[in-house]
mmCIF file of C-alpha atoms and ligand atoms in Angstrom:
data_model
loop_
_atom_site.group_PDB
_atom_site.id
_atom_site.type_symbol
_atom_site.label_atom_id
_atom_site.label_comp_id
_atom_site.label_asym_id
_atom_site.label_seq_id
_atom_site.Cartn_x
_atom_site.Cartn_y
_atom_site.Cartn_z
ATOM 1 C CA UNK A 1 -10.405 28.718 2.984
ATOM 2 C CA UNK A 2 -11.445 25.401 4.541
ATOM 3 C CA UNK A 3 -10.118 25.188 8.154
ATOM 4 C CA UNK A 4 -7.874 22.279 9.133
ATOM 5 C CA UNK A 5 -10.540 21.007 11.566
ATOM 6 C CA UNK A 6 -13.025 20.557 8.651
ATOM 7 C CA UNK A 7 -10.697 19.081 6.062
ATOM 8 C CA UNK A 8 -7.905 17.225 7.788
ATOM 9 C CA UNK A 9 -4.693 16.932 5.771
ATOM 10 C CA UNK A 10 -1.946 14.760 7.247
ATOM 11 C CA UNK A 11 1.626 16.162 7.609
ATOM 12 C CA UNK A 12 2.711 14.298 4.445
ATOM 13 C CA UNK A 13 0.007 16.144 2.403
ATOM 14 C CA UNK A 14 -2.279 13.078 2.331
ATOM 15 C CA UNK A 15 -5.986 13.198 3.147
ATOM 16 C CA UNK A 16 -7.065 12.145 6.640
ATOM 17 C CA UNK A 17 -8.643 8.686 6.246
ATOM 18 C CA UNK A 18 -7.643 7.545 2.770
ATOM 19 C CA UNK A 19 -3.999 8.517 3.421
ATOM 20 C CA UNK A 20 -3.623 9.446 -0.267
ATOM 21 C CA UNK A 21 -1.854 12.458 -1.780
ATOM 22 C CA UNK A 22 -3.583 14.071 -4.763
ATOM 23 C CA UNK A 23 -1.104 12.736 -7.354
ATOM 24 C CA UNK A 24 -1.601 9.147 -6.133
ATOM 25 C CA UNK A 25 -5.226 8.949 -7.320
ATOM 26 C CA UNK A 26 -6.362 8.084 -10.869
ATOM 27 C CA UNK A 27 -9.487 9.647 -12.447
ATOM 28 C CA UNK A 28 -10.965 6.169 -12.983
ATOM 29 C CA UNK A 29 -11.585 4.410 -9.687
ATOM 30 C CA UNK A 30 -12.826 0.915 -8.840
ATOM 31 C CA UNK A 31 -14.224 0.615 -5.323
ATOM 32 C CA UNK A 32 -14.743 -2.630 -3.414
ATOM 33 C CA UNK A 33 -16.080 -3.437 0.042
ATOM 34 C CA UNK A 34 -13.671 -6.228 0.938
ATOM 35 C CA UNK A 35 -10.036 -5.047 1.425
ATOM 36 C CA UNK A 36 -8.834 -8.434 0.133
ATOM 37 C CA UNK A 37 -10.506 -7.706 -3.203
ATOM 38 C CA UNK A 38 -7.979 -4.893 -3.892
ATOM 39 C CA UNK A 39 -5.011 -7.192 -4.699
ATOM 40 C CA UNK A 40 -7.425 -9.582 -6.488
ATOM 41 C CA UNK A 41 -7.966 -6.743 -8.955
ATOM 42 C CA UNK A 42 -4.561 -5.041 -9.044
ATOM 43 C CA UNK A 43 -2.857 -8.401 -9.752
ATOM 44 C CA UNK A 44 -4.075 -7.919 -13.330
ATOM 45 C CA UNK A 45 -2.549 -4.419 -13.676
ATOM 46 C CA UNK A 46 0.453 -4.099 -15.995
ATOM 47 C CA UNK A 47 2.198 -1.985 -13.354
ATOM 48 C CA UNK A 48 1.419 -0.699 -9.842
ATOM 49 C CA UNK A 49 2.800 2.700 -8.801
ATOM 50 C CA UNK A 50 1.054 3.193 -5.416
ATOM 51 C CA UNK A 51 0.120 0.882 -2.537
ATOM 52 C CA UNK A 52 -1.254 2.750 0.488
ATOM 53 C CA UNK A 53 -3.478 1.728 3.363
ATOM 54 C CA UNK A 54 -5.117 3.128 6.461
ATOM 55 C CA UNK A 55 -7.959 1.463 8.394
ATOM 56 C CA UNK A 56 -10.184 -0.366 5.873
ATOM 57 C CA UNK A 57 -9.122 1.913 3.014
ATOM 58 C CA UNK A 58 -6.516 0.132 0.882
ATOM 59 C CA UNK A 59 -5.531 1.781 -2.406
ATOM 60 C CA UNK A 60 -3.536 0.399 -5.326
ATOM 61 C CA UNK A 61 -3.014 2.722 -8.310
ATOM 62 C CA UNK A 62 -1.589 1.373 -11.543
ATOM 63 C CA UNK A 63 -1.939 0.900 -15.290
ATOM 64 C CA UNK A 64 -4.241 -1.573 -17.033
ATOM 65 C CA UNK A 65 -4.055 -1.740 -20.842
ATOM 66 C CA UNK A 66 -2.937 1.885 -21.071
ATOM 67 C CA UNK A 67 -5.488 3.231 -18.579
ATOM 68 C CA UNK A 68 -4.550 4.564 -15.132
ATOM 69 C CA UNK A 69 -6.848 3.082 -12.488
ATOM 70 C CA UNK A 70 -7.061 3.286 -8.696
ATOM 71 C CA UNK A 71 -8.707 0.429 -6.833
ATOM 72 C CA UNK A 72 -9.810 1.270 -3.284
ATOM 73 C CA UNK A 73 -11.516 -0.743 -0.541
ATOM 74 C CA UNK A 74 -14.137 0.898 1.660
ATOM 75 C CA UNK A 75 -15.352 -1.707 4.128
ATOM 76 C CA UNK A 76 -19.110 -2.015 4.501
ATOM 77 C CA UNK A 77 -21.867 0.595 4.609
ATOM 78 C CA UNK A 78 -22.833 4.049 3.372
ATOM 79 C CA UNK A 79 -21.148 5.777 6.320
ATOM 80 C CA UNK A 80 -17.784 4.644 4.930
ATOM 81 C CA UNK A 81 -18.913 5.640 1.431
ATOM 82 C CA UNK A 82 -19.577 9.191 2.671
ATOM 83 C CA UNK A 83 -16.022 9.464 3.993
ATOM 84 C CA UNK A 84 -14.574 7.957 0.822
ATOM 85 C CA UNK A 85 -16.549 10.143 -1.603
ATOM 86 C CA UNK A 86 -15.858 13.379 0.300
ATOM 87 C CA UNK A 87 -12.139 12.653 0.478
ATOM 88 C CA UNK A 88 -11.867 11.512 -3.161
ATOM 89 C CA UNK A 89 -13.586 14.742 -4.189
ATOM 90 C CA UNK A 90 -11.270 16.822 -2.002
ATOM 91 C CA UNK A 91 -8.225 15.118 -3.550
ATOM 92 C CA UNK A 92 -9.197 16.399 -7.004
ATOM 93 C CA UNK A 93 -11.246 19.518 -6.298
ATOM 94 C CA UNK A 94 -9.568 21.207 -3.327
ATOM 95 C CA UNK A 95 -6.157 22.887 -3.598
ATOM 96 C CA UNK A 96 -4.347 21.420 -0.569
ATOM 97 C CA UNK A 97 -1.907 24.397 -0.406
ATOM 98 C CA UNK A 98 -4.492 27.198 -0.334
ATOM 99 C CA UNK A 99 -7.310 25.023 1.119
ATOM 100 C CA UNK A 100 -9.643 26.553 -1.424
ATOM 101 C CA UNK A 101 -12.021 24.846 -3.847
ATOM 102 C CA UNK A 102 -10.495 24.806 -7.339
ATOM 103 C CA UNK A 103 -12.127 26.906 -10.056
ATOM 104 C CA UNK A 104 -12.074 24.059 -12.568
ATOM 105 C CA UNK A 105 -13.677 20.972 -11.082
ATOM 106 C CA UNK A 106 -12.792 17.380 -12.016
ATOM 107 C CA UNK A 107 -15.441 14.707 -12.426
ATOM 108 C CA UNK A 108 -14.218 11.241 -11.433
ATOM 109 C CA UNK A 109 -15.513 7.952 -12.842
ATOM 110 C CA UNK A 110 -16.238 5.595 -9.949
ATOM 111 C CA UNK A 111 -17.210 1.947 -10.437
ATOM 112 C CA UNK A 112 -18.293 -0.197 -7.476
ATOM 113 C CA UNK A 113 -17.442 -3.880 -7.891
ATOM 114 C CA UNK A 114 -19.447 -5.562 -5.149
ATOM 115 C CA UNK A 115 -21.594 -8.460 -4.044
ATOM 116 C CA UNK A 116 -25.341 -8.528 -3.564
ATOM 117 C CA UNK A 117 -28.461 -10.610 -2.925
ATOM 118 C CA UNK A 118 -31.293 -11.043 -5.432
ATOM 119 C CA UNK A 119 -34.879 -10.107 -4.558
ATOM 120 C CA UNK A 120 -36.446 -11.768 -7.606
ATOM 121 C CA UNK A 121 -36.719 -15.485 -8.293
ATOM 122 C CA UNK A 122 -35.563 -15.149 -11.904
ATOM 123 C CA UNK A 123 -32.335 -13.267 -11.058
ATOM 124 C CA UNK A 124 -30.207 -16.291 -10.315
ATOM 125 C CA UNK A 125 -27.141 -16.706 -8.137
ATOM 126 C CA UNK A 126 -24.145 -16.019 -10.383
ATOM 127 C CA UNK A 127 -25.866 -13.217 -12.357
ATOM 128 C CA UNK A 128 -24.022 -9.962 -12.958
ATOM 129 C CA UNK A 129 -26.175 -6.876 -12.418
ATOM 130 C CA UNK A 130 -25.589 -3.155 -13.003
ATOM 131 C CA UNK A 131 -27.610 -0.913 -10.685
ATOM 132 C CA UNK A 132 -29.544 1.495 -12.889
ATOM 133 C CA UNK A 133 -31.195 3.086 -9.840
ATOM 134 C CA UNK A 134 -30.585 2.748 -6.127
ATOM 135 C CA UNK A 135 -32.899 3.289 -3.168
ATOM 136 C CA UNK A 136 -31.218 4.326 0.065
ATOM 137 C CA UNK A 137 -32.978 2.743 3.026
ATOM 138 C CA UNK A 138 -30.564 4.546 5.346
ATOM 139 C CA UNK A 139 -30.484 8.019 6.886
ATOM 140 C CA UNK A 140 -27.311 9.409 5.243
ATOM 141 C CA UNK A 141 -29.251 11.829 3.054
ATOM 142 C CA UNK A 142 -30.999 13.347 6.100
ATOM 143 C CA UNK A 143 -27.724 15.300 6.409
ATOM 144 C CA UNK A 144 -27.334 16.547 2.814
ATOM 145 C CA UNK A 145 -29.553 18.579 0.463
ATOM 146 C CA UNK A 146 -30.259 15.931 -2.160
ATOM 147 C CA UNK A 147 -32.819 16.973 -4.740
ATOM 148 C CA UNK A 148 -35.389 14.356 -5.724
ATOM 149 C CA UNK A 149 -37.499 14.426 -8.896
ATOM 150 C CA UNK A 150 -41.281 14.048 -8.690
ATOM 151 C CA UNK A 151 -41.004 10.407 -9.746
ATOM 152 C CA UNK A 152 -38.260 9.716 -7.176
ATOM 153 C CA UNK A 153 -40.389 11.306 -4.450
ATOM 154 C CA UNK A 154 -43.384 9.168 -5.390
ATOM 155 C CA UNK A 155 -41.404 5.925 -5.234
ATOM 156 C CA UNK A 156 -39.809 6.982 -1.948
ATOM 157 C CA UNK A 157 -43.223 7.785 -0.473
ATOM 158 C CA UNK A 158 -44.604 4.407 -1.515
ATOM 159 C CA UNK A 159 -41.651 2.505 -0.037
ATOM 160 C CA UNK A 160 -42.030 4.498 3.173
ATOM 161 C CA UNK A 161 -45.722 3.622 3.355
ATOM 162 C CA UNK A 162 -45.157 -0.051 2.559
ATOM 163 C CA UNK A 163 -42.443 -0.505 5.181
ATOM 164 C CA UNK A 164 -43.591 2.081 7.762
ATOM 165 C CA UNK A 165 -40.052 3.429 8.328
ATOM 166 C CA UNK A 166 -39.847 6.851 10.024
ATOM 167 C CA UNK A 167 -37.667 8.571 7.397
ATOM 168 C CA UNK A 168 -37.779 9.205 3.644
ATOM 169 C CA UNK A 169 -35.765 6.696 1.612
ATOM 170 C CA UNK A 170 -33.819 8.407 -1.211
ATOM 171 C CA UNK A 171 -33.537 7.360 -4.841
ATOM 172 C CA UNK A 172 -30.715 8.135 -7.260
ATOM 173 C CA UNK A 173 -29.729 6.879 -10.724
ATOM 174 C CA UNK A 174 -26.385 5.738 -12.059
ATOM 175 C CA UNK A 175 -24.630 7.649 -14.846
ATOM 176 C CA UNK A 176 -26.585 6.719 -17.983
ATOM 177 C CA UNK A 177 -23.547 6.460 -20.262
ATOM 178 C CA UNK A 178 -21.819 4.124 -17.814
ATOM 179 C CA UNK A 179 -24.943 1.933 -17.553
ATOM 180 C CA UNK A 180 -25.059 1.679 -21.361
ATOM 181 C CA UNK A 181 -21.349 0.936 -21.603
ATOM 182 C CA UNK A 182 -21.291 -1.752 -18.910
ATOM 183 C CA UNK A 183 -24.500 -3.491 -20.046
ATOM 184 C CA UNK A 184 -23.799 -3.405 -23.796
ATOM 185 C CA UNK A 185 -23.102 -6.999 -24.745
ATOM 186 C CA UNK A 186 -20.726 -7.377 -27.685
ATOM 187 C CA UNK A 187 -20.435 -10.630 -29.599
ATOM 188 C CA UNK A 188 -17.044 -11.139 -27.922
ATOM 189 C CA UNK A 189 -18.510 -10.889 -24.406
ATOM 190 C CA UNK A 190 -18.947 -14.325 -22.861
ATOM 191 C CA UNK A 191 -20.759 -12.840 -19.869
ATOM 192 C CA UNK A 192 -23.979 -10.860 -19.721
ATOM 193 C CA UNK A 193 -24.625 -7.903 -17.413
ATOM 194 C CA UNK A 194 -28.293 -7.226 -16.655
ATOM 195 C CA UNK A 195 -29.805 -3.930 -15.438
ATOM 196 C CA UNK A 196 -31.539 -3.693 -12.081
ATOM 197 C CA UNK A 197 -32.717 -1.459 -9.248
ATOM 198 C CA UNK A 198 -30.813 -1.859 -6.017
ATOM 199 C CA UNK A 199 -31.928 -1.440 -2.409
ATOM 200 C CA UNK A 200 -29.145 -0.186 -0.148
ATOM 201 C CA UNK A 201 -29.580 -1.232 3.488
ATOM 202 C CA UNK A 202 -27.862 0.009 6.660
ATOM 203 C CA UNK A 203 -26.961 -3.510 7.815
ATOM 204 C CA UNK A 204 -26.842 -7.133 6.711
ATOM 205 C CA UNK A 205 -29.352 -8.847 9.009
ATOM 206 C CA UNK A 206 -32.659 -7.183 10.080
ATOM 207 C CA UNK A 207 -32.155 -4.271 7.615
ATOM 208 C CA UNK A 208 -32.142 -6.933 4.877
ATOM 209 C CA UNK A 209 -34.981 -8.937 6.449
ATOM 210 C CA UNK A 210 -32.741 -11.653 7.925
ATOM 211 C CA UNK A 211 -33.533 -13.288 11.247
ATOM 212 C CA UNK A 212 -30.787 -15.034 13.210
ATOM 213 C CA UNK A 213 -31.588 -14.628 16.917
ATOM 214 C CA UNK A 214 -33.339 -11.235 16.764
ATOM 215 C CA UNK A 215 -36.699 -10.914 15.056
ATOM 216 C CA UNK A 216 -36.739 -7.981 12.609
ATOM 217 C CA UNK A 217 -39.124 -5.149 13.553
ATOM 218 C CA UNK A 218 -40.611 -5.031 10.042
ATOM 219 C CA UNK A 219 -42.579 -8.229 9.317
ATOM 220 C CA UNK A 220 -42.327 -9.752 5.827
ATOM 221 C CA UNK A 221 -39.835 -7.069 4.805
ATOM 222 C CA UNK A 222 -38.860 -8.654 1.484
ATOM 223 C CA UNK A 223 -42.507 -8.907 0.373
ATOM 224 C CA UNK A 224 -43.004 -5.251 1.264
ATOM 225 C CA UNK A 225 -40.112 -3.992 -0.835
ATOM 226 C CA UNK A 226 -39.882 -6.304 -3.836
ATOM 227 C CA UNK A 227 -43.241 -5.745 -5.476
ATOM 228 C CA UNK A 228 -43.664 -3.322 -8.375
ATOM 229 C CA UNK A 229 -44.370 0.364 -7.723
ATOM 230 C CA UNK A 230 -45.802 1.428 -11.115
ATOM 231 C CA UNK A 231 -43.030 0.331 -13.508
ATOM 232 C CA UNK A 232 -40.297 0.365 -10.821
ATOM 233 C CA UNK A 233 -39.176 -2.875 -9.199
ATOM 234 C CA UNK A 234 -36.295 -3.526 -6.821
ATOM 235 C CA UNK A 235 -34.116 -6.421 -7.982
ATOM 236 C CA UNK A 236 -31.361 -6.795 -5.383
ATOM 237 C CA UNK A 237 -30.023 -5.546 -2.071
ATOM 238 C CA UNK A 238 -26.623 -4.616 -0.644
ATOM 239 C CA UNK A 239 -25.109 -1.921 1.573
ATOM 240 C CA UNK A 240 -23.392 0.886 -0.419
ATOM 241 C CA UNK A 241 -24.819 1.734 -3.847
ATOM 242 C CA UNK A 242 -27.376 4.439 -2.971
ATOM 243 C CA UNK A 243 -24.761 6.227 -0.850
ATOM 244 C CA UNK A 244 -22.410 6.265 -3.855
ATOM 245 C CA UNK A 245 -25.064 7.517 -6.243
ATOM 246 C CA UNK A 246 -26.295 10.237 -3.888
ATOM 247 C CA UNK A 247 -22.808 11.528 -3.058
ATOM 248 C CA UNK A 248 -21.923 11.304 -6.760
ATOM 249 C CA UNK A 249 -24.959 13.401 -7.712
ATOM 250 C CA UNK A 250 -24.144 15.981 -5.011
ATOM 251 C CA UNK A 251 -20.444 16.220 -5.913
ATOM 252 C CA UNK A 252 -20.661 15.790 -9.701
ATOM 253 C CA UNK A 253 -18.949 12.433 -10.190
ATOM 254 C CA UNK A 254 -19.982 9.673 -12.622
ATOM 255 C CA UNK A 255 -21.082 6.570 -10.762
ATOM 256 C CA UNK A 256 -22.012 2.975 -11.455
ATOM 257 C CA UNK A 257 -22.401 -0.031 -9.172
ATOM 258 C CA UNK A 258 -21.819 -3.542 -10.546
ATOM 259 C CA UNK A 259 -22.951 -6.537 -8.524
ATOM 260 C CA UNK A 260 -22.137 -10.228 -8.458
ATOM 261 C CA UNK A 261 -25.315 -11.883 -7.186
ATOM 262 C CA UNK A 262 -24.208 -14.308 -4.456
ATOM 263 C CA UNK A 263 -27.575 -15.058 -2.837
ATOM 264 C CA UNK A 264 -31.169 -15.411 -3.926
ATOM 265 C CA UNK A 265 -33.287 -14.356 -0.969
ATOM 266 C CA UNK A 266 -36.492 -15.707 -2.481
ATOM 267 C CA UNK A 267 -35.312 -19.217 -3.386
ATOM 268 C CA UNK A 268 -32.981 -19.247 -0.328
ATOM 269 C CA UNK A 269 -29.856 -20.135 -2.307
ATOM 270 C CA UNK A 270 -26.287 -19.007 -1.732
ATOM 271 C CA UNK A 271 -23.385 -19.364 -4.157
ATOM 272 C CA UNK A 272 -21.287 -22.496 -3.803
ATOM 273 C CA UNK A 273 -18.248 -20.587 -5.028
ATOM 274 C CA UNK A 274 -18.551 -16.873 -4.193
ATOM 275 C CA UNK A 275 -14.925 -16.106 -5.117
ATOM 276 C CA UNK A 276 -15.527 -17.427 -8.623
ATOM 277 C CA UNK A 277 -18.587 -15.180 -9.074
ATOM 278 C CA UNK A 278 -16.559 -12.171 -7.903
ATOM 279 C CA UNK A 279 -13.649 -13.089 -10.208
ATOM 280 C CA UNK A 280 -16.013 -13.168 -13.186
ATOM 281 C CA UNK A 281 -17.242 -9.692 -12.301
ATOM 282 C CA UNK A 282 -13.646 -8.442 -11.927
ATOM 283 C CA UNK A 283 -12.680 -9.732 -15.400
ATOM 284 C CA UNK A 284 -15.816 -8.292 -16.985
ATOM 285 C CA UNK A 285 -15.252 -4.904 -15.318
ATOM 286 C CA UNK A 286 -11.574 -4.611 -16.288
ATOM 287 C CA UNK A 287 -12.319 -5.471 -19.924
ATOM 288 C CA UNK A 288 -15.120 -2.893 -20.086
ATOM 289 C CA UNK A 289 -12.983 -0.238 -18.368
ATOM 290 C CA UNK A 290 -10.220 -0.661 -20.909
ATOM 291 C CA UNK A 291 -12.656 0.441 -23.645
ATOM 292 C CA UNK A 292 -14.196 3.349 -21.695
HETATM 293 C C1 R1P B 301 -21.988 -7.628 3.075
HETATM 294 O O1 R1P B 301 -21.552 -8.929 3.116
HETATM 295 C C2 R1P B 301 -21.108 -6.758 2.188
HETATM 296 O O2 R1P B 301 -21.081 -7.323 0.856
HETATM 297 C C3 R1P B 301 -21.662 -6.438 -0.083
HETATM 298 C C4 R1P B 301 -22.488 -5.489 0.762
HETATM 299 O O3 R1P B 301 -22.794 -4.297 0.107
HETATM 300 C C5 R1P B 301 -21.671 -5.348 2.024
HETATM 301 O O4 R1P B 301 -20.632 -4.415 1.894
HETATM 302 O O5 R1P B 301 -20.726 -5.751 -0.884
HETATM 303 P P1 R1P B 301 -19.129 -5.995 -0.926
HETATM 304 O O6 R1P B 301 -18.914 -7.428 -1.297
HETATM 305 O O7 R1P B 301 -18.612 -5.083 -1.996
HETATM 306 O O8 R1P B 301 -18.566 -5.625 0.422
#
């Protein structure tokens, strides 16, 4: 039995931060950083049965072309992702009455629809990119027992050496079937989704090599992380994907992160119409989800 101090359930049987009751969550979930992106997605649903919010977590659950979908905002960063993933898992895999883990576990399908910056000249602003692998340049996995393959350990070691950080970055892949599904371009698709490897950073400025008034501690950060390590090359950076993939691997959920590239950090360009880039990604994602 999980004590009430460890898994907090609100008096109305909803989970502590997400404020959701188990029946209010769909098995297919779209996650977004920006709370305002939730209605931008649910406006296309055929019906909406649930609208709940607490803090930065806004949830709309509804039907889209016969499929039940929840869309949830998380705010920024892997610390929020840890809260979200643990609570989503508890909603489906813990019996709230007995406070025991269920015998038959449910695996959720979780799709991040987010924004990102390119690390390669040829990945232009406006591109859509599915993260095949993600590298976590944050310390979240210092607190969990995440297993790393030999290859993952080698890449992590090399990134650590190149950047001289004091911890081991972690590397996790997306669900292979979801990568294939979301990057398979049918003749009817007007948009193309490319595959990439995403760096997840614990901040937007120095942790992504940006200098405003403070000089980053790591000199030439982008040069140190964007070069090839054997056949592995980082293509873009943002702030959540590796946290999703690691928590998904630990908890047994199917994960993919889809990115609208808003900036190119090498050519120093930023989108002239970010909302339009995000809208294109939303349309692409909803169409692909309806045929999952
Ligand atoms: C930074 O501006 C935020 O945008 C990106 C980053 O990961 C970070 O959360 O994603 P979202 O647009 O999904 O929030």
